[in-house]
Coordinates of C-alpha atoms and ligand atoms in Angstrom, one line a residue:
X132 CA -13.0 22.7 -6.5
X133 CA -9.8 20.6 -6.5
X134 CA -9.4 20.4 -10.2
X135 CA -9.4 24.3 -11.0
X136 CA -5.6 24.2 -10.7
X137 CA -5.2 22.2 -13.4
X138 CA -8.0 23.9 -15.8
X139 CA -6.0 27.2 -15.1
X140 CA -2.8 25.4 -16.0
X141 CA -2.9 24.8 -19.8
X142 CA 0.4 22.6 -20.4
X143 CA -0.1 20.7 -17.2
X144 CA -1.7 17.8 -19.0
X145 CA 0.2 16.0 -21.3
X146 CA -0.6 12.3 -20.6
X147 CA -3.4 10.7 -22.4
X148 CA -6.0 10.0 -20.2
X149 CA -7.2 13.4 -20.1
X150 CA -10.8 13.0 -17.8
X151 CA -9.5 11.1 -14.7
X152 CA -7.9 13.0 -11.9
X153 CA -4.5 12.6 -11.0
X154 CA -3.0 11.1 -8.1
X155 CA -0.3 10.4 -6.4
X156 CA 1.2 8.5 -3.4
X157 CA 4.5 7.5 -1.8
X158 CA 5.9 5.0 0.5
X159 CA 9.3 4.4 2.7
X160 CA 11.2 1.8 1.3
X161 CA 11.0 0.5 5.1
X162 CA 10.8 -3.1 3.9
X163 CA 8.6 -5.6 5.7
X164 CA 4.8 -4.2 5.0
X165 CA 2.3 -5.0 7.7
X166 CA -1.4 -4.5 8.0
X167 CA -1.4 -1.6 8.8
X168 CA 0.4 0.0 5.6
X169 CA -1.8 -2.7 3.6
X170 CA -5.4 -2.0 4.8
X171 CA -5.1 1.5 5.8
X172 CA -3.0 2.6 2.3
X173 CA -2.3 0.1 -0.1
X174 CA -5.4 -1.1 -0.9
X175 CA -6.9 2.3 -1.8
X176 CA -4.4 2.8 -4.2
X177 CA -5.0 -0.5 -5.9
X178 CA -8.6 0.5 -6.0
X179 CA -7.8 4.0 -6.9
X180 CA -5.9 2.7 -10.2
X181 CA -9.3 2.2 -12.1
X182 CA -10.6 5.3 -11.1
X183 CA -8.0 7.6 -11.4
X184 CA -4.8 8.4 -13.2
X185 CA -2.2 7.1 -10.4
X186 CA 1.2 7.2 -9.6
X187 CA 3.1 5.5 -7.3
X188 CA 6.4 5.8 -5.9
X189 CA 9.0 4.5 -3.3
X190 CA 10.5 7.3 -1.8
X191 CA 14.3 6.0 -1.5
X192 CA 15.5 9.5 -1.5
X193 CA 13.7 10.2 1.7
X194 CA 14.8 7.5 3.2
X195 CA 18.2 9.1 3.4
X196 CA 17.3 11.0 6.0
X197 CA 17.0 7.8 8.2
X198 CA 20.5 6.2 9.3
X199 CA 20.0 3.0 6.9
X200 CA 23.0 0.5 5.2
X201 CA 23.6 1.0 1.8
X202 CA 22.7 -2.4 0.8
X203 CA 19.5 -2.6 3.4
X204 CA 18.3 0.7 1.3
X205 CA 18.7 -1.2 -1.9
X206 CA 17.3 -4.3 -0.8
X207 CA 14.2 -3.0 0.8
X208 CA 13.8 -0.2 -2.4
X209 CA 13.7 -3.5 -4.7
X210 CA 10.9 -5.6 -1.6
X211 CA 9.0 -2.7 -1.2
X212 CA 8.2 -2.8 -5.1
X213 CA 8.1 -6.0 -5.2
X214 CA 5.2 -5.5 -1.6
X215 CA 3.2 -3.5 -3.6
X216 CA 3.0 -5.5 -7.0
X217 CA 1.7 -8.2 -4.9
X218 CA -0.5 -6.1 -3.5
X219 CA -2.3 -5.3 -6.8
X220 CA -0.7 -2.6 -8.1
X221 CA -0.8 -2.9 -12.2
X222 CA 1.7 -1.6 -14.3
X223 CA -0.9 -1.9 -16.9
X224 CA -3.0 0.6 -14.7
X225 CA -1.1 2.8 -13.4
X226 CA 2.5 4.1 -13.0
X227 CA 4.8 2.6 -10.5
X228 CA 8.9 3.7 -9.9
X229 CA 11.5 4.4 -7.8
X230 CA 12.1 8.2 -7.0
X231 CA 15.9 8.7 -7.5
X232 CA 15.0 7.3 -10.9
X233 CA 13.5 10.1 -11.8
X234 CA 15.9 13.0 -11.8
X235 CA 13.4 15.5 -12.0
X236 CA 12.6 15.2 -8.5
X237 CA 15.5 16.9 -6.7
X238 CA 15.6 19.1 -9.3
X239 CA 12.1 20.4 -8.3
X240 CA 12.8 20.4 -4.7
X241 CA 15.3 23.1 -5.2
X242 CA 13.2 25.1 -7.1
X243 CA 10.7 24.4 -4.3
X244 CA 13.6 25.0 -1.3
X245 CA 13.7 28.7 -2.7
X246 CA 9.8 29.4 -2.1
X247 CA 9.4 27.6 1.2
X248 CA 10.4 28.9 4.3
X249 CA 12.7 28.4 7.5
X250 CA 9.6 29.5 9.7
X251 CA 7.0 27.0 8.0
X252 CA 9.0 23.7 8.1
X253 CA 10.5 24.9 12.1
X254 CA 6.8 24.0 12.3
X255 CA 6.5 20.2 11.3
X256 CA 6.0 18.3 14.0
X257 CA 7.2 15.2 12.4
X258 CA 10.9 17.3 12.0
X259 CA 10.1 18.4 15.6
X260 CA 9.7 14.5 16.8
X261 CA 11.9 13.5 14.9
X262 CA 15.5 16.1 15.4
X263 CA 14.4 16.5 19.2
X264 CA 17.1 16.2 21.9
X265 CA 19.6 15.3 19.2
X266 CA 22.9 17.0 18.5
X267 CA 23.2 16.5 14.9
X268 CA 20.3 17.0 12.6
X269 CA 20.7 16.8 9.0
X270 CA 19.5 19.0 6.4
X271 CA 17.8 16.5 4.6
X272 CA 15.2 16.2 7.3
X273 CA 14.5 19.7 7.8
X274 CA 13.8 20.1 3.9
X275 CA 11.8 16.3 3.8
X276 CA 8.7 17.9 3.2
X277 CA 9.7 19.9 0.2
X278 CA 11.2 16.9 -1.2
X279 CA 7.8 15.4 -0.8
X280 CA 5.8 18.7 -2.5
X281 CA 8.1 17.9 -5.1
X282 CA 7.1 14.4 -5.8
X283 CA 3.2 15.8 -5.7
X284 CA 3.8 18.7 -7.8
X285 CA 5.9 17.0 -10.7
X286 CA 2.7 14.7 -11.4
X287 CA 0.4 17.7 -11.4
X288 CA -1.5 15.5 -9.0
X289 CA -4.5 16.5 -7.5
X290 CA -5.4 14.3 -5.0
X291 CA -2.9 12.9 -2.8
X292 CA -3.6 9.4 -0.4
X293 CA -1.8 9.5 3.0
X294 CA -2.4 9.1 6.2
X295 CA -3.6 11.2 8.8
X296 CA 0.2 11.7 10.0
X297 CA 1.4 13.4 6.5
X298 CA -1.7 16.0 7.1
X299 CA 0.6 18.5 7.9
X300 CA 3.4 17.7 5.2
X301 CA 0.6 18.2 2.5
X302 CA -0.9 21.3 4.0
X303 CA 2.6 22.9 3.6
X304 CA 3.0 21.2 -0.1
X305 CA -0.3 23.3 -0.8
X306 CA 0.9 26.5 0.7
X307 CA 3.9 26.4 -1.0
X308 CA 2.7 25.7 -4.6
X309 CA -0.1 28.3 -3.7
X310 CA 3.3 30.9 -3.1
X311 CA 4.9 29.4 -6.1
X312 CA 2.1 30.7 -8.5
X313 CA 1.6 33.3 -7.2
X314 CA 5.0 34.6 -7.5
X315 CA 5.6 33.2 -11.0
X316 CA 2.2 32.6 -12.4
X317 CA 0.1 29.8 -12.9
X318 CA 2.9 26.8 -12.9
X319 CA 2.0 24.1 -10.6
X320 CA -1.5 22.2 -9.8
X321 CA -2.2 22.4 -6.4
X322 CA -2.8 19.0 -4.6
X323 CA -5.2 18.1 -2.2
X324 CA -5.1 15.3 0.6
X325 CA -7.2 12.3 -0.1
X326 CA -7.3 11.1 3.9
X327 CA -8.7 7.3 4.0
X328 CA -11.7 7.2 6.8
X329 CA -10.7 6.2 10.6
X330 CA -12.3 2.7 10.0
X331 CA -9.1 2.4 8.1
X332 CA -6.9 2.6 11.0
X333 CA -5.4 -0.6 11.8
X334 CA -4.1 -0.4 15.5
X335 CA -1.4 -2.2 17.4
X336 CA -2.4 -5.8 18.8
X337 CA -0.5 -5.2 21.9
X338 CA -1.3 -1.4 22.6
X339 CA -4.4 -0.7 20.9
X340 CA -4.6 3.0 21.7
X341 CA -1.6 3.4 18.9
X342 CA -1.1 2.7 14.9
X343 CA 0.3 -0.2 14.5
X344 CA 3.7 0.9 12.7
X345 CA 6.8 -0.8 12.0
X346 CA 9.0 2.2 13.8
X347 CA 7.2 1.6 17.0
X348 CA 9.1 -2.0 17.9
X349 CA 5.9 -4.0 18.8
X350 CA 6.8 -7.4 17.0
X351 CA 3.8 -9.1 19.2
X352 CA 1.2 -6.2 17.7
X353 CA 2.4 -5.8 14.2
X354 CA 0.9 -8.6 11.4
X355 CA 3.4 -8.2 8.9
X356 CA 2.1 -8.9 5.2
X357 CA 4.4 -11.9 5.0
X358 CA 3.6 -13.1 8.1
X359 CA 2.8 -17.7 7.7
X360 CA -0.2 -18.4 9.1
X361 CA 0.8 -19.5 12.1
X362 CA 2.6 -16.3 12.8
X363 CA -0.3 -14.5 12.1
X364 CA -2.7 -16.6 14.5
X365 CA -0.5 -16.8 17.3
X366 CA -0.3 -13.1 17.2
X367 CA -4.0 -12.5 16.9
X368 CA -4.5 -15.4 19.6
X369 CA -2.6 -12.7 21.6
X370 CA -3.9 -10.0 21.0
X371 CA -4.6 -7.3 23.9
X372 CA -8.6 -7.3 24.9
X373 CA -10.7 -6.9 28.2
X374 CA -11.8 -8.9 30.7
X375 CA -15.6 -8.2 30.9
X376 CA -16.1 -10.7 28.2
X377 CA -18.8 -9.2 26.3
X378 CA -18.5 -8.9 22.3
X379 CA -19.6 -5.4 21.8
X380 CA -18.0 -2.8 18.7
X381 CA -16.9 -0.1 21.4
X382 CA -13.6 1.9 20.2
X383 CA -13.1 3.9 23.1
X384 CA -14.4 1.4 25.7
X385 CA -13.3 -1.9 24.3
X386 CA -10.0 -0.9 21.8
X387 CA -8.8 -4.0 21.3
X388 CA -11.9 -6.3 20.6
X389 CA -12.7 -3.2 18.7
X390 CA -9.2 -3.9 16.6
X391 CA -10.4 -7.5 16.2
X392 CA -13.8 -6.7 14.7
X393 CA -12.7 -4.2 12.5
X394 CA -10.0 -6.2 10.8
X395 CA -12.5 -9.4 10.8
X396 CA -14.8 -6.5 8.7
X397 CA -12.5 -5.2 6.5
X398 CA -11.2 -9.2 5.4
X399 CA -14.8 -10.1 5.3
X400 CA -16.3 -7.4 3.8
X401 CA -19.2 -6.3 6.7
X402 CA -19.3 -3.7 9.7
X403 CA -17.7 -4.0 12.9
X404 CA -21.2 -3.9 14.4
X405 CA -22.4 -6.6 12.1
X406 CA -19.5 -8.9 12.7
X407 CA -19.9 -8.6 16.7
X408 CA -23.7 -9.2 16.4
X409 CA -22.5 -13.1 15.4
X410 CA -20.4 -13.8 18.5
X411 CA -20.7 -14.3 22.3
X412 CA -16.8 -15.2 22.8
X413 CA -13.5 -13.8 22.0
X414 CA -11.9 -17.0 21.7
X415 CA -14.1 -17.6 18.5
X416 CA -13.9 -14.0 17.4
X417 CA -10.2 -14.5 17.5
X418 CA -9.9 -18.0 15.4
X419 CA -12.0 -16.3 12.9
X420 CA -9.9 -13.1 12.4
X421 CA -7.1 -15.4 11.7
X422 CA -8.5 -17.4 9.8
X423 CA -9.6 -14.2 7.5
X424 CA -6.7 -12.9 7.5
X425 CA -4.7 -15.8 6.5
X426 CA -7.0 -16.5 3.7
X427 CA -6.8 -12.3 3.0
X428 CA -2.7 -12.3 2.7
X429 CA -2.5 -16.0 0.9
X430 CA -3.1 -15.0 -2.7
X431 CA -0.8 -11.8 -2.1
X432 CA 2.1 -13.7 -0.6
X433 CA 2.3 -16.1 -3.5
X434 CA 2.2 -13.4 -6.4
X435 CA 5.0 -12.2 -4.0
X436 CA 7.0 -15.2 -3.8
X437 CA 6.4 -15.2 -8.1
X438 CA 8.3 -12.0 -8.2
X439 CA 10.7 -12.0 -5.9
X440 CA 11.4 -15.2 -8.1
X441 CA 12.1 -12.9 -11.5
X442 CA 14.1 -9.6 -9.9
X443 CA 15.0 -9.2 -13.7
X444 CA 10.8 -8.9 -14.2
X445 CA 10.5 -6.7 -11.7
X446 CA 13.8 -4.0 -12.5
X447 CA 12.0 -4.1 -16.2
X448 CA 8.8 -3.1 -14.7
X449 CA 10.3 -0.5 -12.5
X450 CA 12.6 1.2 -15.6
X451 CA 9.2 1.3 -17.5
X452 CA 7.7 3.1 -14.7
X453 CA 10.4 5.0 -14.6
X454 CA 10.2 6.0 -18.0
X455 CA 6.4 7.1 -18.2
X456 CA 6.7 8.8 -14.8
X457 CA 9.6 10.9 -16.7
X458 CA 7.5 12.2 -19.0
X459 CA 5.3 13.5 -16.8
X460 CA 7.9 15.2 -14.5
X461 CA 10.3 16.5 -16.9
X462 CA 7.5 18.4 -18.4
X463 CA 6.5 19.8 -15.4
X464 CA 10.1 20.8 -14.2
X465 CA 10.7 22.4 -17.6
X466 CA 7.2 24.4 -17.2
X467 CA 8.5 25.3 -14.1
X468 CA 12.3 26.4 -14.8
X469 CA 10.9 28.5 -17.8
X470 CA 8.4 30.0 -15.3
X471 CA 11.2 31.4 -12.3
X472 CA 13.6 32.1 -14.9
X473 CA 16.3 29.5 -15.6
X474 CA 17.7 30.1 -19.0
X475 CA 16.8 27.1 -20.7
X476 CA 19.5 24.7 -22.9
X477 CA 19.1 25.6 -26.4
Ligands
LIG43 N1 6.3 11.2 3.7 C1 5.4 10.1 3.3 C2 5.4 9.1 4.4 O1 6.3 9.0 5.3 C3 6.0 9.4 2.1 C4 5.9 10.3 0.9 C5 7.0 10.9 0.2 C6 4.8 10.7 0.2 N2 6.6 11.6 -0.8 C7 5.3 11.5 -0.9 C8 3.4 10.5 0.3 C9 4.4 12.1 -1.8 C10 2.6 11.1 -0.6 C11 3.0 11.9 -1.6 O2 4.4 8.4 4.5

């Protein structure tokens, strides 16, 4: 059971909801969310806020490790919070900041650095995509997913909502808080992935066989959050089908219609399968999904166009975050100091 870690842990709790289970989640400040950060992430951790004690971060420190412009980093930090406030996230509900505001977390990743190993992150294969064929590869990368066990760990967070792509990155974040305790005791909860169903998988209009994702450069495929609404329906009037006409849920046969019925389900509430069963052409399929989706982003983008409005709002909310996600994490890294034996400021 995921929640022994922390009943074996006796300081790990100190925040006062006590019964709900902790979680955490990050994002790239990469700017421009689509629909496939928003359906497939996003709106699990707006639902998870009533159900669990969450935390929620923008990773600006990872995205370091990424050739970005000083301001673009800045800017897109400051939209991507701004993304996800519209999106529902509650600073009444849960606990939302930016990671280099919380000093703690580089802090742990050193302590982390020393328990990890050269051998287990040779074997990432997002560092193996990612420095292969290239001449200069930084550090930073290489050591990514400790950075990211540290952001899990400092939260003593016990369930952990990414995608099928950070898989990997959380199985090493376990193995290495597993080591961790080991070696110096009961210290750290050890998290668990929380991985959202494949109906959740929002694929690329153009080429439906991949994620839709903002690295891959598919403008045509990608319905970006802030997309107007004829944006978004000239891309879905675009959008890559079949030819043998029939409207039918089939992922591997029909991938694209499949695409189509899928998002019509998720902005409507119903199955794929129920949501075919009311049409006989994918012209009508297609003005629907628009129209769905449209009416799905409308309410978002103007809470977003409120905020952006007020960035003075939206730095206080983010130095509050900051401040309660502190407390959390600067108990944990002090637990943790104590525990490999850092002499400790008087
Ligand atoms: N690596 C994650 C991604 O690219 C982002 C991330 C950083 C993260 N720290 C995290 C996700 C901690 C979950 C928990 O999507």
């Amino acid at each position: 059971m995921h929640r022994v870690g922390y009943h074996r842990t006796p300081l790990a709790r100190t925040y006062d909801v006590p019964l709900m289970a902790r979680v955490l989640s990050g994002i790239q400040p990469s700017g421009d969310l689509h629909l496939g950060n928003y359906l497939g992430a996003i709106v699990n951790w707006v639902s998870d806020q009533d159900e669990h004690d969450a935390f929620y971060c923008v990773v600006d420190l990872h995205a370091l490790t990424l050739d970005i412009d000083p301001a673009d980093l800045r800017a897109r930090t400051h939209d991507t919070a701004i993304d996800l406030l519209a999106a529902g996230l509650d600073p009444e509900r849960c606990t939302l900041f930016v990671q280099s505001h919380v000093v703690q977390h580089t802090q742990m990743a050193w302590l982390l650095e020393c328990t990890a190993t050269m051998g287990e992150l040779q074997r990432m294969t997002q560092f193996k995509d990612k420095s292969g064929g290239r001449e200069s590869v930084r550090a930073g990368l290489f050591t990514y997913p400790v950075l990211m066990a540290a952001d899990i760990v400092l939260y003593d967070a016990e369930r952990v909502p990414v995608g099928d792509d950070q898989r990997q990155h959380l199985e090493l974040a376990r193995d290495v808080t597993i080591r961790f305790n080991n070696r110096f005791g009961d210290t750290l909860v050890v998290p668990e992935a929380a991985i959202p169903k494949a109906g959740a998988r929002v694929m690329d209009l153009q080429h439906p066989e991949r994620k839709m994702s903002k690295s891959v450069n598919s403008p045509l495929g990608t319905v970006l959050v802030l997309d107007d609404p004829v944006e978004i329906t000239r891309k879905i009037k675009k959008a890559v089908t079949d030819t043998d006409g029939e409207v039918r849920y089939d992922r591997d046969k029909k991938p694209g219609l499949a695409n189509l019925l899928e998002l019509l389900a998720v902005a409507t509430g119903r199955t794929p399968t129920e949501v075919a069963d009311g049409y006989e052409r994918y012209g009508d399929l297609k003005a629907d999904t628009a129209e769905a989706l449209v009416e799905l982003l409308r309410p978002l983008q103007a809470r977003r166009a409120e905020l952006a409005a007020d960035p003075g709002a939206v730095a206080a909310l983010l130095a509050r975050g900051a401040e309660k996600a502190t407390g959390v994490a600067s108990a944990t890294y002090d637990r943790a100091a104590e525990a490999v034996g850092l002499l400790r400021p008087a």
